[in-house]
Short mmCIF file of N, CA, C and O in Angstrom, two decimals:
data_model
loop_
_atom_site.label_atom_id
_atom_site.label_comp_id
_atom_site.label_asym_id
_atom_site.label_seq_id
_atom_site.Cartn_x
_atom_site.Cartn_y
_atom_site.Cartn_z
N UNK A 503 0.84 -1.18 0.00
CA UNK A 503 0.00 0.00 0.00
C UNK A 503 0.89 1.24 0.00
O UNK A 503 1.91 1.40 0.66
N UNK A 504 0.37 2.02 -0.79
CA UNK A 504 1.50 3.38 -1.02
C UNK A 504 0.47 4.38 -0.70
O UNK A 504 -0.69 4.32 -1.09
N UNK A 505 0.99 5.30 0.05
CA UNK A 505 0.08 6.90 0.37
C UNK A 505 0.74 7.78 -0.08
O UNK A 505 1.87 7.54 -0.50
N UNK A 506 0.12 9.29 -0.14
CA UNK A 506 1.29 10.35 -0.43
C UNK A 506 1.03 11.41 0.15
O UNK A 506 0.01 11.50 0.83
N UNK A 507 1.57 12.05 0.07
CA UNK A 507 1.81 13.57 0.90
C UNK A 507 2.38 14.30 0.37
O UNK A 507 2.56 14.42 -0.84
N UNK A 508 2.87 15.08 1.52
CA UNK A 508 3.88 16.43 1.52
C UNK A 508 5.04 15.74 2.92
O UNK A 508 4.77 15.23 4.01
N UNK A 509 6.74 16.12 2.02
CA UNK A 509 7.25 15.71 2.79
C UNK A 509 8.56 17.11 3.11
O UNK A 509 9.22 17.61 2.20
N UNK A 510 8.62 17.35 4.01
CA UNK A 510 9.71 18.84 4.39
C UNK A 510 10.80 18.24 4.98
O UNK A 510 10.82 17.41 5.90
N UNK A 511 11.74 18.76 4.33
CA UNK A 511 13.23 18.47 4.51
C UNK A 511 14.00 19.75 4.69
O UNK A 511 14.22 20.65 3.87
N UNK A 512 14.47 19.58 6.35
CA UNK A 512 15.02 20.81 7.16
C UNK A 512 16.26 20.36 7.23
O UNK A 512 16.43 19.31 7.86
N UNK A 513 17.63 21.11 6.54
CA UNK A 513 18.80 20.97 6.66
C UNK A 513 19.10 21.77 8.47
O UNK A 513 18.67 22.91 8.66
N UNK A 514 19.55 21.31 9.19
CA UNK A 514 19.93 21.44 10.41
C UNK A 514 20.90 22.80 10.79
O UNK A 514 20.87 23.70 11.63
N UNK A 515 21.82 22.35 9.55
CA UNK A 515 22.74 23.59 9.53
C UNK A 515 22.77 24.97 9.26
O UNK A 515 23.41 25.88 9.78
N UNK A 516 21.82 24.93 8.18
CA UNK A 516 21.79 26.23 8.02
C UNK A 516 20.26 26.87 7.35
O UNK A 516 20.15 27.87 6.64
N UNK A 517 18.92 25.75 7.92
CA UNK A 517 17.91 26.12 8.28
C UNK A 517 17.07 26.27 6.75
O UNK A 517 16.14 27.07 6.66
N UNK A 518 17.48 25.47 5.63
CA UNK A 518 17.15 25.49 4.67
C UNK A 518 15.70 24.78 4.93
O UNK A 518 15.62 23.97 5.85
N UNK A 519 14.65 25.06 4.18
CA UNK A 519 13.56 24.12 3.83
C UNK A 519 13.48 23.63 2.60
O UNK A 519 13.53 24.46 1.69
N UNK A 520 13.35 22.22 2.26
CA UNK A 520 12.78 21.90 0.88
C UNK A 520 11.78 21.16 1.08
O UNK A 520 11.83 20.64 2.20
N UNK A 521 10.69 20.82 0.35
CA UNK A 521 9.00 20.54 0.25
C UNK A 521 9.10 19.51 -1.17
O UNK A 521 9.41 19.82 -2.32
N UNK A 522 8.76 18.31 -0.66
CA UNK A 522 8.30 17.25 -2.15
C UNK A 522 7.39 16.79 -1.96
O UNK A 522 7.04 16.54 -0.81
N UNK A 523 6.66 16.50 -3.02
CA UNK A 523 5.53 15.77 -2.85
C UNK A 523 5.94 14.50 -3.08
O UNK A 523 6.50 14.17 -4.12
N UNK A 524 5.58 13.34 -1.68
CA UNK A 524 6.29 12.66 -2.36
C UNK A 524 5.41 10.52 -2.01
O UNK A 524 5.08 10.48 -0.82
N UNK A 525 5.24 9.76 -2.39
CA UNK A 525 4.68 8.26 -2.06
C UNK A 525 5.99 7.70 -0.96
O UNK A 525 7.21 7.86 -0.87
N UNK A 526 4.81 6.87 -0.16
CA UNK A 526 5.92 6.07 1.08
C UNK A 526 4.83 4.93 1.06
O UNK A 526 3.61 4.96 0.89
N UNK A 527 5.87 3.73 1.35
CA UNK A 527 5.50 2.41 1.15
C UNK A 527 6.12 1.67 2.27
O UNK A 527 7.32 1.42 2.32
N UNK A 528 5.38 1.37 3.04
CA UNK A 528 5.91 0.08 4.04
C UNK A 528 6.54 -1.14 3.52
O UNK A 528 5.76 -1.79 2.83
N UNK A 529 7.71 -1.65 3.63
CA UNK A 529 8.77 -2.24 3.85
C UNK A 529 8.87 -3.75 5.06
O UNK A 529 7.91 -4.00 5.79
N UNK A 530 9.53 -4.20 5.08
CA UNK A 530 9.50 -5.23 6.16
C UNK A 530 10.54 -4.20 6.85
O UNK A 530 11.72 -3.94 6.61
N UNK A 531 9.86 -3.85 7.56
CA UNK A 531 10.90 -3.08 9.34
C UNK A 531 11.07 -1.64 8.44
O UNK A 531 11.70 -0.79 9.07
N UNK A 532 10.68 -1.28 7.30
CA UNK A 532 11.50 0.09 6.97
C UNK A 532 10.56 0.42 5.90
O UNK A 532 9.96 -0.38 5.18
N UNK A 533 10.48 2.40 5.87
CA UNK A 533 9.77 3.08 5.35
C UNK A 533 10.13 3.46 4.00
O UNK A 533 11.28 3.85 4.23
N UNK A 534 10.01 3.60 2.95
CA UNK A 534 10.66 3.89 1.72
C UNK A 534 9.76 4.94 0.91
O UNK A 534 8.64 4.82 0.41
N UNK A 535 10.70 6.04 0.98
CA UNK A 535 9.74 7.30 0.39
C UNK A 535 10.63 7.55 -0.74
O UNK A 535 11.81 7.22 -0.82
N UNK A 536 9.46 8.56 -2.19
CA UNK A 536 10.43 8.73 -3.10
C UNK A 536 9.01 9.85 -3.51
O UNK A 536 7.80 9.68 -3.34
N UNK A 537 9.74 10.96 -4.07
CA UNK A 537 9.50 11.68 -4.71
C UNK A 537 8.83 11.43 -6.05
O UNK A 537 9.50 11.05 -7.02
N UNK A 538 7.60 11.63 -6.12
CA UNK A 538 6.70 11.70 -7.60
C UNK A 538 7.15 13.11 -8.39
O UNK A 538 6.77 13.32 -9.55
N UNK A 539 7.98 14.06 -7.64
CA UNK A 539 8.06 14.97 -9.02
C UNK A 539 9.63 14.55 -9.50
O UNK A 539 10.68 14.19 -8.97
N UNK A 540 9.12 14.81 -10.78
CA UNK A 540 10.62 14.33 -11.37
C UNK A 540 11.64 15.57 -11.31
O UNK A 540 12.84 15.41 -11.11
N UNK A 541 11.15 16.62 -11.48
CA UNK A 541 12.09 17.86 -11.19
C UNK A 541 12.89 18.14 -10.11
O UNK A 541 13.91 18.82 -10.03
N UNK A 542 12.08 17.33 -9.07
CA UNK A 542 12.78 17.46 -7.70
C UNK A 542 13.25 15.93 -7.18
O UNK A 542 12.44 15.28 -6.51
N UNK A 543 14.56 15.37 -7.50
CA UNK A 543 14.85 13.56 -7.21
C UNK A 543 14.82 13.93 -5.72
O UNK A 543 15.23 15.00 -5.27
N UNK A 544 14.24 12.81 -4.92
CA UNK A 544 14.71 11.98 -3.97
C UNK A 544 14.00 10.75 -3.39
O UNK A 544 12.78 10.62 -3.36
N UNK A 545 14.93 9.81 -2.92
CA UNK A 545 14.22 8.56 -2.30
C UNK A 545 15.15 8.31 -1.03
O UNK A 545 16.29 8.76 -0.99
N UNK A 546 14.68 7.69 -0.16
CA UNK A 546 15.23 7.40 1.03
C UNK A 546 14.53 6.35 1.59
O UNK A 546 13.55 5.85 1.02
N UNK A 547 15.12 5.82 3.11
CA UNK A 547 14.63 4.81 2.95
C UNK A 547 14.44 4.82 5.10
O UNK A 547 15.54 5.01 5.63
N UNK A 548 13.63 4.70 5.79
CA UNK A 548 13.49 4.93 7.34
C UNK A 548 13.35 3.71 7.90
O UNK A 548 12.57 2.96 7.31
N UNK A 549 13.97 3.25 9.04
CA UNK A 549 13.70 2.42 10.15
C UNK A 549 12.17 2.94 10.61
O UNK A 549 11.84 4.04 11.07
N UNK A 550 11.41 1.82 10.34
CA UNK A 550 9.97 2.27 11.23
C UNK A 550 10.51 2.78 12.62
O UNK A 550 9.90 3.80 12.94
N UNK A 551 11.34 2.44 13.43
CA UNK A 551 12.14 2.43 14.60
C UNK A 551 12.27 3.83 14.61
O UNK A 551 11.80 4.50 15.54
N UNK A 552 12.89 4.34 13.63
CA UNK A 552 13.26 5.74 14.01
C UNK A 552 12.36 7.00 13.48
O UNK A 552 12.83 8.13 13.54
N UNK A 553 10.96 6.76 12.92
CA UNK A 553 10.36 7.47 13.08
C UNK A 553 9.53 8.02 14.06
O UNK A 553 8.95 7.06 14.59
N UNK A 554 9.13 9.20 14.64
CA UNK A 554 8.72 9.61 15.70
C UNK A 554 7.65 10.32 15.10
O UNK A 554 7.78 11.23 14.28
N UNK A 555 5.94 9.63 15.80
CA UNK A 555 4.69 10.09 14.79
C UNK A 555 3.94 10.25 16.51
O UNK A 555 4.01 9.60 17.55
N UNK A 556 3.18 11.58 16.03
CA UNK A 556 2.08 12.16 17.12
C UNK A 556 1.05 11.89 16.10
O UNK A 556 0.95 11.25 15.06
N UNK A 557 0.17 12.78 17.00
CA UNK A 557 -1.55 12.80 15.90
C UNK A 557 -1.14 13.81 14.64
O UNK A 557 -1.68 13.42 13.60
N UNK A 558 -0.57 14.64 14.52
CA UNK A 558 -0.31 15.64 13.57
C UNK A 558 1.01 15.71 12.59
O UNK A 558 1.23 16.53 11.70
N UNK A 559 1.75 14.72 12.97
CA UNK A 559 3.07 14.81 12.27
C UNK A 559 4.05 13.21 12.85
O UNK A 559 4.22 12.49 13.83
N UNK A 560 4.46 13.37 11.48
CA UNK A 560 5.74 12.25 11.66
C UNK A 560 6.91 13.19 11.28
O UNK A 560 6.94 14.21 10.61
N UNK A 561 7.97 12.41 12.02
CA UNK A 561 9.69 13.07 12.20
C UNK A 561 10.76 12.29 12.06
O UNK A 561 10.71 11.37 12.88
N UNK A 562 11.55 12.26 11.50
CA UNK A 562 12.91 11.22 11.41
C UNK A 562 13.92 12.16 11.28
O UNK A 562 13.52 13.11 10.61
N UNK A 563 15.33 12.31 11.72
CA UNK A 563 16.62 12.65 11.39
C UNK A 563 17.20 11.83 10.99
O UNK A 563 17.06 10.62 11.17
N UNK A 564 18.08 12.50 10.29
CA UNK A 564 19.26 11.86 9.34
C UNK A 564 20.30 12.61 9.49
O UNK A 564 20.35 13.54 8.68
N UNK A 565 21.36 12.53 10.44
CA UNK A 565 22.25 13.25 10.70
C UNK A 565 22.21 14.96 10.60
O UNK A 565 22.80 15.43 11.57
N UNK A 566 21.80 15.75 9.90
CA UNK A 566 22.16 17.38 9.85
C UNK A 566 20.83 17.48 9.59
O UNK A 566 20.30 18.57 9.81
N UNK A 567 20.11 16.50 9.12
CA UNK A 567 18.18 16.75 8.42
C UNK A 567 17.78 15.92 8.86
O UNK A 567 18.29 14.89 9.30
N UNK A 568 16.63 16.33 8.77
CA UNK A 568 15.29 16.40 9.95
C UNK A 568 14.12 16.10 8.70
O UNK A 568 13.98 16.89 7.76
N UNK A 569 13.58 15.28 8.79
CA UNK A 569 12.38 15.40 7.71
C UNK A 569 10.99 15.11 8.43
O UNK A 569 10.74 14.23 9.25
N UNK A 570 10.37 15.84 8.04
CA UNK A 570 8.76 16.27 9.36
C UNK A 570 7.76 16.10 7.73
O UNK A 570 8.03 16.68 6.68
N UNK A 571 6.58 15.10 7.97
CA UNK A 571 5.51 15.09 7.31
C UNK A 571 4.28 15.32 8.43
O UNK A 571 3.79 14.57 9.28
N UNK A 572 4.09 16.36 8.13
CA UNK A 572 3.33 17.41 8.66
C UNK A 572 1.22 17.40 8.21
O UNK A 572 0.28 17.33 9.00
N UNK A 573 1.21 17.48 6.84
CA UNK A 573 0.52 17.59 6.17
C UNK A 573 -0.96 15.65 5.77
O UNK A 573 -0.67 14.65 5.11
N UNK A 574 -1.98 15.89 6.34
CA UNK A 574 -2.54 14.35 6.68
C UNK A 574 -3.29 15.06 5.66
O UNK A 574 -3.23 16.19 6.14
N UNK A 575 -3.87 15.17 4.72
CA UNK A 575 -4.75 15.75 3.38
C UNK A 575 -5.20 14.15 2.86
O UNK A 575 -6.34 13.70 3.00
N UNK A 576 -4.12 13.45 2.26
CA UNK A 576 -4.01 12.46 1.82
C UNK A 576 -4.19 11.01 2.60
O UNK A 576 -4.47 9.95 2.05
N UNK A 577 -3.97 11.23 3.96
CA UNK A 577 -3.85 10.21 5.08
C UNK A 577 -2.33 10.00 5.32
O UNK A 577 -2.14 8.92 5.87
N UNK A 578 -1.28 10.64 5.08
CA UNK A 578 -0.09 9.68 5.42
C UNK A 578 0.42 9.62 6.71
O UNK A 578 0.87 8.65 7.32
N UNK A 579 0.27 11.00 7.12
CA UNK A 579 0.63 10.82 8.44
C UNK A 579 -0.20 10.26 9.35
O UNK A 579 0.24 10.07 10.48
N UNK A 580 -2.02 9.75 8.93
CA UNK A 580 -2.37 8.44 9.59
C UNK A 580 -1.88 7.27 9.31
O UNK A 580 -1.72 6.48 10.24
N UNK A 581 -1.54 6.89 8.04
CA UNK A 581 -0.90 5.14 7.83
C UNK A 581 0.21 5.13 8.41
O UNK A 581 0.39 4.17 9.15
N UNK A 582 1.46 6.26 8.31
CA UNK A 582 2.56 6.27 9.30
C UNK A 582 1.88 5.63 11.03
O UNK A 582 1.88 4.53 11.58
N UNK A 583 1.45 6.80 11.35
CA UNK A 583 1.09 6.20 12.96
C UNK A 583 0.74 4.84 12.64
O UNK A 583 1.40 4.03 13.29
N UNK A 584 -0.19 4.28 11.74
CA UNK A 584 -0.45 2.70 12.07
C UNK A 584 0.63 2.31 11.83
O UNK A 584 1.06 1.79 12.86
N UNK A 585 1.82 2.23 10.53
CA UNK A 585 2.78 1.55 10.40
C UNK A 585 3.34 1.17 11.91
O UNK A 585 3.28 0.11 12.52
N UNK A 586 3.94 2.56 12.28
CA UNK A 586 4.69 2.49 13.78
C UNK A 586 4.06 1.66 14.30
O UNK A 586 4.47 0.50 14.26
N UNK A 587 2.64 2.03 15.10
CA UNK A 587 2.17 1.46 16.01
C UNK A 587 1.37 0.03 15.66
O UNK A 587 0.85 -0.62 16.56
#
């Protein structure tokens, strides 16, 4: 099952924001997100483990970035919380 969203990527250092729209797919133990716009690449890949999800937002770091899906329009940051939990 794949959902999508809005996903924000906060460089740590020097407070940059970038915004993708982007599909995440549950994994055995791990989250795998990738960007649907082609103008903007990225894919990555999360320890369910190390995501940190309230009612309003999911959070993971990656050393200097921070990536917060903020935005439930679509449901993702509800299937996140079920993934986790």
């Amino acid at each position: 099952m794949m959902e999508m969203g809005i996903l924000k990527q906060i460089d740590l250092t020097t407070t940059t924001e970038r915004y993708f729209f982007v599909q995440a797919q549950r994994l055995a133990g791990y989250i795998w997100i990738r960007s649907i716009q082609n103008f903007k690449p990225l894919e990555l890949t999360f320890r369910i483990s190390d995501l940190r999800v309230t009612q309003h937002q999911a959070v993971a770091d990656r050393g200097d970035i921070k990536y917060e899906f903020n935005d439930d329009t679509n449901g993702l940051v509800s299937q996140l919380a079920v993934w986790v939990h």
